[in-house]
Amino acid sequence: MKNKFLKIFGVVTVLTIFNQGMTLIRASIMASSFGTSNQMDAFNFANTLMVCITNIFGSAIATVFIPFLTKAKTKEDKKVMNSYINSMGLIVLILLGIYSLGSIVYLNISGNNQDNFWNIMVELSFVLGIGQYVRFFSNFQTSMLQVSRKFFSIKFAAILSTIFSLMGLIYFHNQLTIHLATILISFSYLIEYFALRVSNRELEYQHQWVIDYKNNQTQQLFRLTVPIVLNSTIYQVSLIIPNIIARSFGVGVVSIIVYSNQILNIMQTLIILNLLSVLYPELVTVFQNKPLSEAKKQLGYYISLTNLIVIPMVAGAITLGPLVISILFQRGDFTAADTQDVWQFLIFGSLALPLIVFKEFYYRVFYSRSDTKTPVKISIISIIVQMLFLIIGVKIIGIWALMASPLVATLVATILARKSLVKEIGQLSDNRYQLVMCTVNSLIMAGVIIMIGPSIHTNRLIKLIILVLIGMFVYGLLTWIFQRKFFLSGKGGKYH
């Protein structure tokens, strides 16, 4: 079982690295063409807004739909699946429709001012909204493939989508406009959806246009969905408010945050989300069918295993941040000053990643036990704290509050999630020694990189590769010396 998991995770990670590499090239083309301009701010704001609207209900897909799929067997179950998918899609369509009508009214009132930030944002959001609506349905297809353990198919669909948008941006690079770039990126989501549908063709599931609200199972799915939707609504609002505040600091700040998040998303997607997508069905099975002591032991091991990779990535991102950002984005309209600004946001975002590992695994345990209310309560509290910190902090420490607010929210959520989980299932495995050693090894690795870096005189890309290889060697050696027995055992630590 362990060897099979490592093989799957290894291949998925390689495919993810390839896809994220192409995504970065795509982001680099956008950065060189539009930099931190008003147009780029409008694109990023519109994209964030459309993602938020669709994710209000899309967030429930993995947490509610996957546990149901693991138990779905009969024709009645498939009818429930169709009812749930169609109902959720209809609700999201209504939300997008309401937004579109409001936007049309706004454009008519504001007039035809093509340089106005809000006008550009509204125009781009129409196209991006179509793309995100398609992605909403892709999430259902992805969930089915996850439960069927067809992780490779998921990655191939994502790669195909990224290749299309990247090739389009390269082909039209000389005459690229922000509207054309938006169309290419949105259309790529349609390609991803059809690739996922093709991968699902062998499964017994067949889509039907049916909605049955009277079915008890359908009603149960919606009862589980409501708390998650409430949580997601508050969370999505918490994403929009910082963007509005960021815009108040002037042109370019919204884009700077997005460029920073693109690098952070690589680390999150590469490790955290990949592991969660592979492990969540397993975690559901363990907590539903195995003794609680065994389930908690596996939970502790999974968290430690994930942070074994995440913590050194955080140290590397902070140490090599300016070099990475300059290689990725610093050309054309993207300046050296923009590189420093993005790096500052990257530092705070990186520090939150190990906490996100804890929080996401804790949340998945609640979901696997059909408890969707506790994560909602925790998220509401953490988001309220974040908003208060942001609103008050902006007046006191300015833009630094904008940088630190996600870290504050993640810290509060992690602490509350752990306390609630301990109260529900008892003491957890901390594996504190392993976490301390990961941190110490990562700091030693960062120190070596800082000392060696100034002595390497070559082009930026080669310098980055050399420093990454040195860092991997130092960290790998230290991990092998001090931690190999724990991680090779495949077991969690003792309870304290």
Short mmCIF file of C-alpha atoms in Angstrom, two decimals:
data_model
loop_
_atom_site.label_atom_id
_atom_site.label_comp_id
_atom_site.label_asym_id
_atom_site.label_seq_id
_atom_site.Cartn_x
_atom_site.Cartn_y
_atom_site.Cartn_z
CA MET A 1 0.00 0.00 0.00
CA LYS A 2 2.79 2.39 0.95
CA ASN A 3 4.77 1.66 -2.25
CA LYS A 4 1.65 2.17 -4.38
CA PHE A 5 0.95 5.49 -2.67
CA LEU A 6 4.54 6.70 -3.15
CA LYS A 7 4.43 5.72 -6.83
CA ILE A 8 1.15 7.55 -7.42
CA PHE A 9 2.28 10.62 -5.52
CA GLY A 10 5.63 10.62 -7.32
CA VAL A 11 4.11 10.50 -10.81
CA VAL A 12 1.41 13.03 -9.91
CA THR A 13 4.09 15.35 -8.52
CA VAL A 14 6.16 15.11 -11.71
CA LEU A 15 3.11 15.90 -13.83
CA THR A 16 2.24 18.78 -11.52
CA ILE A 17 5.76 20.19 -11.75
CA PHE A 18 5.50 20.10 -15.54
CA ASN A 19 2.09 21.78 -15.50
CA GLN A 20 3.14 24.41 -12.98
CA GLY A 21 6.25 25.12 -15.05
CA MET A 22 4.09 25.89 -18.07
CA THR A 23 1.74 27.93 -15.89
CA LEU A 24 4.69 30.03 -14.76
CA ILE A 25 5.77 30.59 -18.36
CA ARG A 26 2.23 31.72 -19.10
CA ALA A 27 2.34 34.08 -16.10
CA SER A 28 5.73 35.36 -17.28
CA ILE A 29 4.27 36.24 -20.69
CA MET A 30 1.40 38.08 -19.01
CA ALA A 31 3.85 39.91 -16.73
CA SER A 32 6.11 40.99 -19.60
CA SER A 33 3.10 42.17 -21.62
CA PHE A 34 1.10 43.92 -18.91
CA GLY A 35 3.40 44.19 -15.82
CA THR A 36 1.57 45.75 -12.89
CA SER A 37 -0.60 47.97 -15.06
CA ASN A 38 -4.19 49.06 -14.68
CA GLN A 39 -5.23 46.41 -17.21
CA MET A 40 -3.47 43.64 -15.29
CA ASP A 41 -5.08 44.80 -12.06
CA ALA A 42 -8.48 44.66 -13.78
CA PHE A 43 -7.82 41.14 -15.10
CA ASN A 44 -6.68 39.85 -11.71
CA PHE A 45 -9.56 41.50 -9.87
CA ALA A 46 -12.11 40.10 -12.35
CA ASN A 47 -10.58 36.63 -12.17
CA THR A 48 -10.63 36.69 -8.36
CA LEU A 49 -14.25 37.82 -8.36
CA MET A 50 -15.39 35.09 -10.77
CA VAL A 51 -13.47 32.41 -8.87
CA CYS A 52 -15.10 33.60 -5.66
CA ILE A 53 -18.63 33.45 -7.09
CA THR A 54 -18.23 29.91 -8.47
CA ASN A 55 -16.30 28.67 -5.43
CA ILE A 56 -19.08 29.63 -3.06
CA PHE A 57 -20.75 26.37 -4.07
CA GLY A 58 -17.77 24.71 -5.73
CA SER A 59 -16.01 24.32 -2.39
CA ALA A 60 -18.63 21.77 -1.33
CA ILE A 61 -17.85 19.41 -4.19
CA ALA A 62 -14.75 17.78 -2.72
CA THR A 63 -15.87 17.83 0.89
CA VAL A 64 -19.44 16.58 0.37
CA PHE A 65 -19.43 14.88 -3.01
CA ILE A 66 -16.34 12.67 -2.58
CA PRO A 67 -17.53 10.94 0.63
CA PHE A 68 -20.86 10.26 -1.13
CA LEU A 69 -19.11 8.88 -4.21
CA THR A 70 -17.08 6.44 -2.10
CA LYS A 71 -20.37 4.81 -1.05
CA ALA A 72 -22.43 5.27 -4.25
CA LYS A 73 -23.44 1.87 -5.70
CA THR A 74 -27.04 1.78 -6.97
CA LYS A 75 -28.96 3.49 -9.76
CA GLU A 76 -30.71 5.53 -7.09
CA ASP A 77 -27.32 6.83 -5.95
CA LYS A 78 -26.53 7.92 -9.51
CA LYS A 79 -29.84 9.74 -9.67
CA VAL A 80 -28.91 11.56 -6.47
CA MET A 81 -25.54 12.47 -8.01
CA ASN A 82 -27.24 13.99 -11.04
CA SER A 83 -29.71 15.88 -8.89
CA TYR A 84 -26.90 17.34 -6.81
CA ILE A 85 -24.74 18.30 -9.81
CA ASN A 86 -27.63 19.88 -11.74
CA SER A 87 -28.93 21.78 -8.70
CA MET A 88 -25.54 23.20 -7.82
CA GLY A 89 -24.90 24.18 -11.43
CA LEU A 90 -28.26 25.95 -11.64
CA ILE A 91 -27.60 27.93 -8.46
CA VAL A 92 -24.17 29.07 -9.67
CA LEU A 93 -25.68 30.04 -13.04
CA ILE A 94 -28.26 32.20 -11.23
CA LEU A 95 -25.49 33.91 -9.23
CA LEU A 96 -23.51 34.65 -12.39
CA GLY A 97 -26.70 35.87 -14.07
CA ILE A 98 -27.42 38.30 -11.23
CA TYR A 99 -23.85 39.60 -11.43
CA SER A 100 -24.09 39.97 -15.23
CA LEU A 101 -27.33 41.96 -15.04
CA GLY A 102 -25.84 44.25 -12.40
CA SER A 103 -22.72 44.71 -14.51
CA ILE A 104 -24.72 45.62 -17.62
CA VAL A 105 -26.59 48.26 -15.63
CA TYR A 106 -23.26 49.62 -14.33
CA LEU A 107 -21.75 49.83 -17.84
CA ASN A 108 -24.80 51.70 -19.10
CA ILE A 109 -24.59 54.18 -16.23
CA SER A 110 -20.80 54.69 -16.34
CA GLY A 111 -20.65 55.15 -20.11
CA ASN A 112 -18.05 53.90 -22.59
CA ASN A 113 -14.81 54.74 -20.74
CA GLN A 114 -12.37 52.10 -21.98
CA ASP A 115 -9.55 53.21 -19.65
CA ASN A 116 -11.61 53.05 -16.48
CA PHE A 117 -10.46 50.25 -14.15
CA TRP A 118 -13.95 49.12 -13.24
CA ASN A 119 -15.15 49.14 -16.85
CA ILE A 120 -12.26 46.91 -17.94
CA MET A 121 -12.82 44.65 -14.94
CA VAL A 122 -16.52 44.18 -15.74
CA GLU A 123 -15.83 43.45 -19.42
CA LEU A 124 -13.21 40.82 -18.59
CA SER A 125 -15.38 39.25 -15.90
CA PHE A 126 -18.00 38.24 -18.49
CA VAL A 127 -15.48 36.05 -20.31
CA LEU A 128 -13.79 34.79 -17.14
CA GLY A 129 -17.20 33.95 -15.66
CA ILE A 130 -17.90 31.55 -18.52
CA GLY A 131 -14.52 29.89 -17.97
CA GLN A 132 -15.03 29.52 -14.23
CA TYR A 133 -18.53 28.10 -14.75
CA VAL A 134 -17.01 25.39 -16.94
CA ARG A 135 -14.38 24.73 -14.27
CA PHE A 136 -17.17 24.35 -11.73
CA PHE A 137 -18.42 21.29 -13.62
CA SER A 138 -14.85 20.10 -14.11
CA ASN A 139 -14.63 19.80 -10.34
CA PHE A 140 -17.34 17.12 -10.38
CA GLN A 141 -15.49 15.20 -13.07
CA THR A 142 -12.28 15.51 -11.05
CA SER A 143 -13.98 14.18 -7.92
CA MET A 144 -15.14 11.06 -9.77
CA LEU A 145 -11.65 10.45 -11.10
CA GLN A 146 -10.14 10.91 -7.62
CA VAL A 147 -12.45 8.31 -6.13
CA SER A 148 -11.59 5.97 -9.02
CA ARG A 149 -7.88 6.64 -8.29
CA LYS A 150 -7.37 7.98 -11.85
CA PHE A 151 -5.07 10.76 -10.68
CA PHE A 152 -2.98 10.73 -13.85
CA SER A 153 -6.00 11.55 -16.00
CA ILE A 154 -6.71 14.62 -13.86
CA LYS A 155 -3.20 15.92 -14.39
CA PHE A 156 -3.19 15.21 -18.13
CA ALA A 157 -6.39 17.23 -18.52
CA ALA A 158 -4.85 20.15 -16.64
CA ILE A 159 -1.66 19.94 -18.72
CA LEU A 160 -3.64 19.92 -21.98
CA SER A 161 -5.54 23.02 -20.85
CA THR A 162 -2.37 24.88 -19.87
CA ILE A 163 -0.61 23.96 -23.13
CA PHE A 164 -3.49 25.41 -25.17
CA SER A 165 -3.52 28.75 -23.34
CA LEU A 166 0.28 28.96 -23.34
CA MET A 167 0.55 28.27 -27.07
CA GLY A 168 -2.14 30.87 -27.73
CA LEU A 169 -0.31 33.53 -25.72
CA ILE A 170 2.96 32.74 -27.50
CA TYR A 171 1.35 32.77 -30.95
CA PHE A 172 -0.39 36.13 -30.39
CA HIS A 173 2.41 37.62 -28.26
CA ASN A 174 3.18 40.54 -30.58
CA GLN A 175 -0.46 41.64 -30.81
CA LEU A 176 -1.60 40.44 -27.39
CA THR A 177 -4.30 42.44 -25.64
CA ILE A 178 -5.73 41.83 -22.19
CA HIS A 179 -9.09 40.88 -23.76
CA LEU A 180 -7.50 38.32 -26.10
CA ALA A 181 -5.47 36.82 -23.23
CA THR A 182 -8.67 36.50 -21.21
CA ILE A 183 -10.45 34.66 -24.04
CA LEU A 184 -7.55 32.22 -24.50
CA ILE A 185 -7.34 31.40 -20.79
CA SER A 186 -11.11 30.96 -20.41
CA PHE A 187 -11.38 28.74 -23.49
CA SER A 188 -8.61 26.50 -22.11
CA TYR A 189 -10.95 25.56 -19.24
CA LEU A 190 -13.39 24.12 -21.78
CA ILE A 191 -10.62 21.90 -23.16
CA GLU A 192 -9.87 20.69 -19.64
CA TYR A 193 -13.53 19.82 -19.07
CA PHE A 194 -13.83 17.72 -22.22
CA ALA A 195 -10.55 15.94 -21.42
CA LEU A 196 -11.96 15.02 -18.00
CA ARG A 197 -15.22 13.83 -19.52
CA VAL A 198 -13.30 11.58 -21.91
CA SER A 199 -11.34 10.16 -18.96
CA ASN A 200 -14.64 9.45 -17.19
CA ARG A 201 -16.22 7.67 -20.17
CA GLU A 202 -15.45 4.20 -18.79
CA LEU A 203 -17.12 4.87 -15.47
CA GLU A 204 -20.69 3.78 -14.86
CA TYR A 205 -21.77 7.35 -14.18
CA GLN A 206 -23.75 8.99 -16.99
CA HIS A 207 -25.03 12.54 -16.76
CA GLN A 208 -28.80 13.02 -16.82
CA TRP A 209 -30.80 16.23 -16.64
CA VAL A 210 -32.79 15.32 -13.55
CA ILE A 211 -33.47 17.11 -10.27
CA ASP A 212 -35.14 15.20 -7.43
CA TYR A 213 -35.43 17.28 -4.29
CA LYS A 214 -37.76 14.77 -2.60
CA ASN A 215 -35.07 12.11 -2.35
CA ASN A 216 -33.77 11.76 1.23
CA GLN A 217 -30.16 11.33 0.08
CA THR A 218 -30.36 14.48 -2.03
CA GLN A 219 -31.73 16.39 0.93
CA GLN A 220 -28.95 15.02 3.13
CA LEU A 221 -26.30 16.19 0.65
CA PHE A 222 -27.77 19.68 0.69
CA ARG A 223 -27.94 19.71 4.48
CA LEU A 224 -24.22 18.96 4.51
CA THR A 225 -23.62 21.55 1.81
CA VAL A 226 -25.33 24.49 3.50
CA PRO A 227 -22.71 24.98 6.27
CA ILE A 228 -19.89 24.69 3.73
CA VAL A 229 -21.56 27.25 1.46
CA LEU A 230 -21.94 29.62 4.40
CA ASN A 231 -18.29 29.13 5.27
CA SER A 232 -17.23 29.54 1.65
CA THR A 233 -19.30 32.70 1.19
CA ILE A 234 -17.58 34.35 4.12
CA TYR A 235 -14.19 33.12 2.91
CA GLN A 236 -14.73 34.38 -0.65
CA VAL A 237 -15.79 37.77 0.69
CA SER A 238 -12.58 37.78 2.73
CA LEU A 239 -10.66 37.35 -0.55
CA ILE A 240 -12.46 40.18 -2.30
CA ILE A 241 -12.10 42.73 0.51
CA PRO A 242 -8.25 42.59 0.56
CA ASN A 243 -8.29 43.14 -3.22
CA ILE A 244 -10.48 46.22 -2.79
CA ILE A 245 -8.16 47.50 -0.06
CA ALA A 246 -5.12 46.65 -2.22
CA ARG A 247 -6.57 48.75 -5.02
CA SER A 248 -6.75 51.70 -2.61
CA PHE A 249 -2.94 51.60 -2.31
CA GLY A 250 -2.65 52.45 -6.00
CA VAL A 251 -2.18 50.86 -9.41
CA GLY A 252 -0.28 47.57 -9.39
CA VAL A 253 -0.81 46.34 -5.82
CA VAL A 254 -3.58 43.91 -6.85
CA SER A 255 -1.28 42.43 -9.50
CA ILE A 256 1.66 42.25 -7.07
CA ILE A 257 -0.46 40.15 -4.70
CA VAL A 258 -1.51 37.88 -7.57
CA TYR A 259 2.08 37.37 -8.77
CA SER A 260 3.06 36.41 -5.23
CA ASN A 261 0.09 34.05 -4.95
CA GLN A 262 1.02 32.38 -8.24
CA ILE A 263 4.32 31.28 -6.72
CA LEU A 264 2.60 30.25 -3.48
CA ASN A 265 -0.02 28.33 -5.43
CA ILE A 266 2.72 26.31 -7.08
CA MET A 267 3.93 25.13 -3.68
CA GLN A 268 0.38 24.52 -2.48
CA THR A 269 -0.65 22.66 -5.61
CA LEU A 270 2.60 20.76 -5.91
CA ILE A 271 2.60 19.35 -2.41
CA ILE A 272 -0.41 20.15 -0.25
CA LEU A 273 -3.23 19.78 -2.78
CA ASN A 274 -1.58 16.82 -4.51
CA LEU A 275 -1.24 14.96 -1.23
CA LEU A 276 -4.75 15.90 -0.15
CA SER A 277 -6.24 14.72 -3.45
CA VAL A 278 -4.43 11.39 -3.09
CA LEU A 279 -4.94 10.97 0.65
CA TYR A 280 -8.44 12.36 1.22
CA PRO A 281 -10.27 9.27 -0.10
CA GLU A 282 -7.89 7.15 2.00
CA LEU A 283 -8.47 9.35 5.05
CA VAL A 284 -12.24 9.01 4.62
CA THR A 285 -11.90 5.22 4.46
CA VAL A 286 -9.59 5.05 7.49
CA PHE A 287 -11.78 7.23 9.72
CA GLN A 288 -14.95 5.44 8.63
CA ASN A 289 -13.71 1.84 8.85
CA LYS A 290 -10.61 1.65 11.08
CA PRO A 291 -10.12 2.01 14.86
CA LEU A 292 -9.78 5.64 15.91
CA SER A 293 -6.28 5.11 17.34
CA GLU A 294 -5.03 3.81 13.99
CA ALA A 295 -6.74 6.65 12.11
CA LYS A 296 -5.12 9.28 14.35
CA LYS A 297 -1.72 7.66 13.89
CA GLN A 298 -2.07 7.85 10.11
CA LEU A 299 -3.24 11.46 10.34
CA GLY A 300 -0.13 12.41 12.30
CA TYR A 301 2.12 10.62 9.83
CA TYR A 302 0.49 12.29 6.81
CA ILE A 303 0.89 15.75 8.36
CA SER A 304 4.56 15.14 9.20
CA LEU A 305 5.25 13.68 5.76
CA THR A 306 3.71 16.71 4.05
CA ASN A 307 5.61 19.22 6.17
CA LEU A 308 8.82 17.29 5.54
CA ILE A 309 8.54 18.77 2.05
CA VAL A 310 6.67 22.02 2.74
CA ILE A 311 8.96 23.47 5.43
CA PRO A 312 12.16 23.38 3.30
CA MET A 313 10.16 24.78 0.39
CA VAL A 314 9.18 27.71 2.60
CA ALA A 315 12.81 28.29 3.59
CA GLY A 316 13.86 28.10 -0.05
CA ALA A 317 11.10 30.44 -1.23
CA ILE A 318 12.10 33.10 1.29
CA THR A 319 15.85 32.74 0.66
CA LEU A 320 15.70 32.52 -3.12
CA GLY A 321 12.56 34.61 -3.58
CA PRO A 322 14.09 37.66 -5.29
CA LEU A 323 16.06 35.46 -7.68
CA VAL A 324 13.03 33.33 -8.55
CA ILE A 325 10.76 36.34 -9.09
CA SER A 326 13.31 38.15 -11.27
CA ILE A 327 13.72 35.05 -13.46
CA LEU A 328 9.98 34.52 -13.80
CA PHE A 329 8.66 38.02 -14.24
CA GLN A 330 11.33 40.75 -14.42
CA ARG A 331 11.25 41.74 -18.06
CA GLY A 332 9.24 44.09 -20.25
CA ASP A 333 6.87 46.13 -18.10
CA PHE A 334 7.80 44.25 -14.89
CA THR A 335 10.53 46.17 -13.03
CA ALA A 336 13.11 45.39 -10.30
CA ALA A 337 11.00 47.42 -7.85
CA ASP A 338 8.05 45.12 -8.63
CA THR A 339 10.28 42.13 -7.83
CA GLN A 340 10.99 43.45 -4.33
CA ASP A 341 7.32 44.18 -3.71
CA VAL A 342 6.27 40.68 -4.77
CA TRP A 343 8.98 39.15 -2.55
CA GLN A 344 7.66 40.94 0.53
CA PHE A 345 4.20 39.47 0.01
CA LEU A 346 5.77 36.09 -0.76
CA ILE A 347 7.52 35.97 2.64
CA PHE A 348 4.30 36.27 4.63
CA GLY A 349 2.43 33.89 2.37
CA SER A 350 5.16 31.27 2.60
CA LEU A 351 5.18 31.33 6.40
CA ALA A 352 1.52 30.30 6.38
CA LEU A 353 2.05 27.12 4.32
CA PRO A 354 3.06 24.73 7.16
CA LEU A 355 0.03 25.92 9.11
CA ILE A 356 -2.17 25.32 6.08
CA VAL A 357 -1.01 21.69 6.09
CA PHE A 358 -2.28 21.22 9.64
CA LYS A 359 -5.50 23.11 9.00
CA GLU A 360 -6.41 21.30 5.78
CA PHE A 361 -5.78 17.85 7.23
CA TYR A 362 -7.78 18.70 10.37
CA TYR A 363 -10.66 19.96 8.22
CA ARG A 364 -10.59 16.77 6.15
CA VAL A 365 -10.99 14.70 9.32
CA PHE A 366 -14.10 16.67 10.23
CA TYR A 367 -15.49 16.19 6.72
CA SER A 368 -14.73 12.45 6.75
CA ARG A 369 -16.83 12.21 9.93
CA SER A 370 -19.72 14.07 8.21
CA ASP A 371 -19.07 17.11 10.37
CA THR A 372 -19.23 20.17 8.13
CA LYS A 373 -20.37 22.58 10.83
CA THR A 374 -17.20 22.73 12.93
CA PRO A 375 -14.93 23.89 10.07
CA VAL A 376 -17.53 26.53 9.22
CA LYS A 377 -17.52 27.94 12.75
CA ILE A 378 -13.72 27.95 12.80
CA SER A 379 -13.47 29.64 9.41
CA ILE A 380 -15.99 32.32 10.34
CA ILE A 381 -14.03 33.20 13.48
CA SER A 382 -10.67 33.23 11.66
CA ILE A 383 -12.03 35.36 8.82
CA ILE A 384 -13.58 37.85 11.25
CA VAL A 385 -10.21 38.10 13.01
CA GLN A 386 -8.49 38.59 9.64
CA MET A 387 -10.87 41.35 8.59
CA LEU A 388 -10.52 43.16 11.92
CA PHE A 389 -6.75 42.85 11.73
CA LEU A 390 -6.80 44.11 8.15
CA ILE A 391 -9.14 47.06 8.69
CA ILE A 392 -7.43 48.20 11.89
CA GLY A 393 -3.92 47.28 10.80
CA VAL A 394 -4.07 49.21 7.51
CA LYS A 395 -4.57 52.40 9.51
CA ILE A 396 -1.62 51.61 11.81
CA ILE A 397 1.00 49.75 9.77
CA GLY A 398 -0.32 50.33 6.26
CA ILE A 399 0.38 47.79 3.53
CA TRP A 400 2.17 45.45 5.98
CA ALA A 401 -1.26 44.55 7.38
CA LEU A 402 -2.29 43.50 3.88
CA MET A 403 0.76 41.24 3.69
CA ALA A 404 0.29 39.65 7.12
CA SER A 405 -3.50 39.22 7.24
CA PRO A 406 -3.62 35.76 5.52
CA LEU A 407 -0.97 34.46 7.96
CA VAL A 408 -2.98 35.74 10.92
CA ALA A 409 -6.16 34.06 9.65
CA THR A 410 -4.40 30.75 9.01
CA LEU A 411 -2.82 30.75 12.48
CA VAL A 412 -6.16 31.37 14.20
CA ALA A 413 -7.93 28.71 12.10
CA THR A 414 -5.24 26.09 12.76
CA ILE A 415 -5.29 26.62 16.52
CA LEU A 416 -9.08 26.46 16.70
CA ALA A 417 -9.28 23.42 14.40
CA ARG A 418 -6.79 21.49 16.51
CA LYS A 419 -8.58 22.31 19.75
CA SER A 420 -11.94 21.26 18.30
CA LEU A 421 -10.54 18.03 16.87
CA VAL A 422 -8.85 17.09 20.14
CA LYS A 423 -12.13 17.70 21.93
CA GLU A 424 -13.94 15.44 19.44
CA ILE A 425 -11.53 12.50 18.99
CA GLY A 426 -8.94 12.89 21.75
CA GLN A 427 -5.24 13.72 21.85
CA LEU A 428 -3.44 13.85 18.50
CA SER A 429 0.02 12.74 17.51
CA ASP A 430 2.22 15.84 17.50
CA ASN A 431 5.45 14.33 16.18
CA ARG A 432 7.08 17.47 17.55
CA TYR A 433 10.59 16.15 17.24
CA GLN A 434 10.10 15.53 13.52
CA LEU A 435 8.70 19.01 12.95
CA VAL A 436 11.52 20.64 14.92
CA MET A 437 14.12 18.67 12.96
CA CYS A 438 12.47 19.62 9.65
CA THR A 439 12.66 23.27 10.67
CA VAL A 440 16.27 23.07 11.88
CA ASN A 441 17.36 21.22 8.75
CA SER A 442 15.60 23.80 6.59
CA LEU A 443 17.27 26.71 8.40
CA ILE A 444 20.69 25.08 7.97
CA MET A 445 19.91 24.60 4.27
CA ALA A 446 18.91 28.28 3.96
CA GLY A 447 22.09 29.37 5.75
CA VAL A 448 24.25 27.37 3.34
CA ILE A 449 22.44 28.91 0.34
CA ILE A 450 22.90 32.44 1.73
CA MET A 451 26.65 31.86 2.26
CA ILE A 452 27.29 30.25 -1.12
CA GLY A 453 25.00 32.47 -3.21
CA PRO A 454 27.24 35.58 -3.54
CA SER A 455 30.20 33.48 -4.75
CA ILE A 456 28.31 32.11 -7.79
CA HIS A 457 28.77 34.41 -10.78
CA THR A 458 26.70 33.21 -13.73
CA ASN A 459 23.33 33.93 -15.31
CA ARG A 460 20.33 33.93 -13.01
CA LEU A 461 18.76 30.67 -14.13
CA ILE A 462 21.93 28.62 -13.80
CA LYS A 463 22.61 30.22 -10.42
CA LEU A 464 19.13 29.27 -9.22
CA ILE A 465 19.53 25.68 -10.39
CA ILE A 466 22.91 25.36 -8.64
CA LEU A 467 21.58 26.80 -5.38
CA VAL A 468 18.46 24.62 -5.47
CA LEU A 469 20.55 21.50 -6.04
CA ILE A 470 22.89 22.47 -3.18
CA GLY A 471 19.90 23.11 -0.91
CA MET A 472 18.29 19.78 -1.82
CA PHE A 473 21.54 17.94 -1.14
CA VAL A 474 22.07 19.60 2.26
CA TYR A 475 18.47 19.11 3.37
CA GLY A 476 18.28 15.56 2.01
CA LEU A 477 21.49 14.58 3.79
CA LEU A 478 20.33 16.01 7.11
CA THR A 479 16.92 14.35 6.76
CA TRP A 480 18.52 10.99 5.97
CA ILE A 481 20.76 11.24 9.03
CA PHE A 482 18.17 12.35 11.58
CA GLN A 483 14.70 11.39 10.31
CA ARG A 484 14.82 8.49 7.86
CA LYS A 485 13.61 5.84 10.34
CA PHE A 486 10.42 7.75 11.09
CA PHE A 487 9.40 8.50 7.52
CA LEU A 488 10.42 5.17 6.05
CA SER A 489 8.35 3.38 8.71
CA GLY A 490 5.09 4.73 7.28
CA LYS A 491 3.72 5.15 10.79
CA GLY A 492 2.84 8.05 13.04
CA GLY A 493 4.41 8.93 16.34
CA LYS A 494 3.25 8.24 19.86
CA TYR A 495 0.57 10.24 21.59
CA HIS A 496 1.74 12.75 24.19
#
